[in-house]
Amino acid sequence: MFSFDERVIPLDVWITSFVDWLVEGYRWFFQIIKWPVDFTLSGVSDGLQAVPPLLVILVFGIIAWRVSGFKLAGFTVGSLLFIGLLGFWPETMITLAMVFSSVVFCTVVGVPFGIWAGRSDRFNDLLRPVLDAMQTTPAFVYLVPIVMLFSIGNTAGVLATIVFALPPIVRLTSLGIRQVHPELVEAALAFGATNWQVLLKVQIPLALPTIMAGLNQTIMMALSMVVIAALIGAGGLGAPVVLGLNTLDIGLATVGGLAIVLLAIILDRITQSMGTKKKN
Amino acid sequence: MHALVIDLVQESRTAQKCAMENNMEKIVIKNLYKVFGSDPKKGLSLLEQGKSKDEIYEQTGLTVGVQGASFSVNKGEIFVVMGLSGSGKSTLVRMLNRLIEPTSGEVLVDGEDVLKMSKAELVKFRRSKTGMVFQSFALMPHQTVLENAAFGLELDGVDKKDREERATDALKQVGLEGWEKAYPNELSGGMQQRVGLARGLAVDPDILLMDEAFSALDPLIRTEMQDELLKLQDRHERTIIFISHDLDEALRIGDRIAIMEGGRVVQVGTPEEILQNPADDYVRAFFRGVDPTGVISAGDIVRDTQPTVIWHTKEGGPRATLEMLSNRDRDFAYVLDSERRFLGIVSSDSLRDAIDKGNGKSKLEHAFLGEVKSVWDTESLQDILPLVASHAWPIPVVNSESIYRGVVSKNRFLRTLHRAENGSHFEQPAA
Ligand SMILES: Nc1ncnc2c1ncn2[C@@H]1O[C@H](COP(=O)(O)OP(=O)(O)OP(=O)(O)O)[C@@H](O)[C@H]1O
Ligand SMILES: [Mg+2]
């Protein structure tokens, strides 16, 4: 009887040497990927931190008021003031910058891929297992290679966040495109629409509410990565949580967590209202 | 027994022939096939071996959509394609603008083969030559009525002011002024399809493809839309391919009808032709229960049997006419002008009255019977029934130039009805 006492397939060894080989030979390639992320992130982050906090709060309040109403505006302003009073303002701005940067890249990459998957069954079939893997692989698994390839810090945190938060916007964009009635596409073609015109004048406008729902999901997932990103040296609201965990400082961890939740609610409500606005 | 039937068929055949000679062929379809599935060529070769649609489906899983369709559509006519569900009507009409790519065959529009067009040429063809109206309306829910009507023009890059002008005009044509800013979901089904029609008309196409355009509407609205279409057609003649599974609709609006069964075009002809001479049992089954008075027109049964007189200003006309009537033992004479336009009817009684009163100076027009009406040769038996029934004299029939063609008598009218009801007009006339 075979008893599995010995390892027959040393997959771990292979993977390790594969990553080593990547790091040694292709570091330049990963630096090129890293550059635009780095650039966006530091730009947004520096910007947010340079602006006086009260002005930031005012702008968020106005946005909330425009897309929803006074209720959400009141909640937004109140929560942000509260976070500031807790002493977490700089961390909140860094987290905001990281979420914003990762969502921008998720959108830039995810929407075109989603459109492609929405229009091609073959590409959709190809993409599906990749997205499944991205969503189900525990983040800790890809933290190590990310650190090896990009070293630690905010940028590595954003890259890990992108991997995790990309699937929903791809999936929902694809779904939105597929949900457009085939008769509408047919009607457009019958009147002489080119492929681009079908996309721009029929499919994307009609898929927009669904794409916005995907964007909302992506933002939420990006926020949920804040703490994990802090494990690889990213700053922001994840840092006090991780520090509290390491030093068993329950107060610090809880307050950091509270700030994350408040920020999540604000971003969720604002983007949701944007999505429903577009429908009408 | 079948004399009448033969007569009718021959008459409409000659009419048909004239129509063909006068009209240009706008669309010519030759041997058009569509096989759905992964290996359509195999389906084609099986069809060539004489396998049926069902056999091919069982053997290979391929669906034959259309097989060997050949016919032509004349410029300016409403050509109705009729058939049961699944008979291939939608497939056929979509092959005309290649929304469905044919497996083999030819589609010539104005002599140009649509199937040989490049992608860019096809886009141009769809933009400039064809408009389409769909059963499900297929309006863009995110656009206003005006934007929907302007959709084809927008695709063609017509600038905003120009296209809105033309779309507004198209909406006016279908009676939707004032609704430009509404969204489709705010309109009733009938109004939505008017928008669909306006979208088709706005691009001013030569050819309008309508796939069961009125089938989703309730019967009253549907009739209204049919009338609307006929009215539009009066003003601006387009070539219309109209898909329908409704016989009444086909008879009402079709200049010619093609009947499809199992992907095949089994018969093409005018409504009368098909009604009087159905190609096979399938077609016959289609027409069972049709009220023939709605389909047969006065022109189909008109006979030039009555005495006619040519009117002139000379005095003494009434005497000569009375003389002629009594010689021939007839009661009525039909008065025409020198170009054979119908003027009126005189009877032996009215002639005698006029002679008595006129002291030898009476003219023919003094003897005209009151309340005489003529009918057009295009009017259906249904339409002329009240006239035929309520007057003692045979009803005069004139053509579109008011030229006298003859009369429809009570006797002839009843005989036509009788034959139709006994179903004998479905039988093949003896050759
Ligand atoms: N995309 C497709 N793939 C496979 N088979 C198809 C496809 N479209 C149509 N068919 C088949 O082709 C045949 C003709 O269909 P078509 O839609 O042309 O019929 P129809 O006469 O328009 O029917 P209806 O009155 O229901 O609209 C049917 O057997 C149908 O199942
Ligand atoms: Mg159909």
mmCIF file of N, CA, C and O and ligand atoms in Angstrom, chain B residues 36 53 63 65 84-91 212, ligand 1:
data_model
loop_
_atom_site.group_PDB
_atom_site.id
_atom_site.type_symbol
_atom_site.label_atom_id
_atom_site.label_comp_id
_atom_site.label_asym_id
_atom_site.label_seq_id
_atom_site.Cartn_x
_atom_site.Cartn_y
_atom_site.Cartn_z
ATOM 1 N N PHE B 36 -28.713 26.581 -39.707
ATOM 2 C CA PHE B 36 -28.126 26.956 -38.422
ATOM 3 C C PHE B 36 -27.353 25.773 -37.855
ATOM 4 O O PHE B 36 -27.799 24.638 -37.955
ATOM 5 N N LYS B 53 -36.042 18.593 -43.662
ATOM 6 C CA LYS B 53 -35.613 19.399 -42.528
ATOM 7 C C LYS B 53 -35.556 18.569 -41.243
ATOM 8 O O LYS B 53 -34.587 18.618 -40.497
ATOM 9 N N THR B 63 -30.252 22.903 -37.887
ATOM 10 C CA THR B 63 -31.605 23.370 -38.170
ATOM 11 C C THR B 63 -31.632 24.084 -39.512
ATOM 12 O O THR B 63 -30.858 25.005 -39.737
ATOM 13 N N GLY B 65 -33.193 26.681 -41.583
ATOM 14 C CA GLY B 65 -34.041 27.854 -41.359
ATOM 15 C C GLY B 65 -34.821 28.210 -42.605
ATOM 16 O O GLY B 65 -36.031 28.381 -42.582
ATOM 17 N N LEU B 84 -46.527 29.721 -40.627
ATOM 18 C CA LEU B 84 -46.681 29.388 -39.218
ATOM 19 C C LEU B 84 -45.387 29.676 -38.475
ATOM 20 O O LEU B 84 -44.348 29.927 -39.082
ATOM 21 N N SER B 85 -45.458 29.609 -37.148
ATOM 22 C CA SER B 85 -44.284 29.841 -36.320
ATOM 23 C C SER B 85 -43.195 28.824 -36.677
ATOM 24 O O SER B 85 -43.472 27.639 -36.822
ATOM 25 N N GLY B 86 -41.983 29.332 -36.845
ATOM 26 C CA GLY B 86 -40.874 28.431 -37.150
ATOM 27 C C GLY B 86 -40.718 28.129 -38.623
ATOM 28 O O GLY B 86 -39.847 27.355 -39.008
ATOM 29 N N SER B 87 -41.531 28.757 -39.463
ATOM 30 C CA SER B 87 -41.451 28.450 -40.892
ATOM 31 C C SER B 87 -40.296 29.189 -41.577
ATOM 32 O O SER B 87 -40.027 28.947 -42.743
ATOM 33 N N GLY B 88 -39.633 30.088 -40.852
ATOM 34 C CA GLY B 88 -38.433 30.714 -41.409
ATOM 35 C C GLY B 88 -38.611 32.146 -41.875
ATOM 36 O O GLY B 88 -37.739 32.694 -42.540
ATOM 37 N N LYS B 89 -39.711 32.768 -41.475
ATOM 38 C CA LYS B 89 -39.999 34.131 -41.927
ATOM 39 C C LYS B 89 -38.950 35.132 -41.431
ATOM 40 O O LYS B 89 -38.404 35.905 -42.201
ATOM 41 N N SER B 90 -38.702 35.083 -40.121
ATOM 42 C CA SER B 90 -37.736 36.027 -39.549
ATOM 43 C C SER B 90 -36.346 35.792 -40.130
ATOM 44 O O SER B 90 -35.610 36.740 -40.415
ATOM 45 N N THR B 91 -35.996 34.534 -40.279
ATOM 46 C CA THR B 91 -34.696 34.205 -40.849
ATOM 47 C C THR B 91 -34.588 34.787 -42.257
ATOM 48 O O THR B 91 -33.583 35.414 -42.606
ATOM 49 N N GLU B 212 -43.205 41.095 -38.185
ATOM 50 C CA GLU B 212 -44.366 41.012 -37.295
ATOM 51 C C GLU B 212 -44.529 42.303 -36.514
ATOM 52 O O GLU B 212 -44.781 42.292 -35.309
HETATM 53 N N1 LIG C 1 -30.075 31.495 -34.171
HETATM 54 C C1 LIG C 1 -30.659 30.317 -34.443
HETATM 55 N N2 LIG C 1 -30.014 29.163 -34.173
HETATM 56 C C2 LIG C 1 -30.594 27.971 -34.457
HETATM 57 N N3 LIG C 1 -31.798 27.827 -35.019
HETATM 58 C C3 LIG C 1 -32.500 28.933 -35.307
HETATM 59 C C4 LIG C 1 -31.966 30.233 -35.038
HETATM 60 N N4 LIG C 1 -32.886 31.164 -35.420
HETATM 61 C C5 LIG C 1 -33.924 30.468 -35.916
HETATM 62 N N5 LIG C 1 -33.695 29.137 -35.855
HETATM 63 C C6 LIG C 1 -34.601 28.070 -36.337
HETATM 64 O O1 LIG C 1 -34.906 28.327 -37.688
HETATM 65 C C7 LIG C 1 -36.272 28.044 -37.949
HETATM 66 C C8 LIG C 1 -36.956 29.267 -38.497
HETATM 67 O O2 LIG C 1 -37.023 30.254 -37.480
HETATM 68 P P1 LIG C 1 -37.633 31.693 -37.692
HETATM 69 O O3 LIG C 1 -37.375 32.479 -36.468
HETATM 70 O O4 LIG C 1 -37.149 32.238 -38.974
HETATM 71 O O5 LIG C 1 -39.186 31.376 -37.820
HETATM 72 P P2 LIG C 1 -40.411 32.368 -37.924
HETATM 73 O O6 LIG C 1 -41.175 31.947 -39.116
HETATM 74 O O7 LIG C 1 -39.960 33.763 -37.849
HETATM 75 O O8 LIG C 1 -41.248 31.995 -36.643
HETATM 76 P P3 LIG C 1 -42.082 32.933 -35.645
HETATM 77 O O9 LIG C 1 -43.421 33.120 -36.289
HETATM 78 O O10 LIG C 1 -42.159 32.113 -34.410
HETATM 79 O O11 LIG C 1 -41.329 34.193 -35.459
HETATM 80 C C9 LIG C 1 -36.851 27.543 -36.652
HETATM 81 O O12 LIG C 1 -36.853 26.145 -36.693
HETATM 82 C C10 LIG C 1 -35.919 28.055 -35.590
HETATM 83 O O13 LIG C 1 -35.879 27.191 -34.501
#
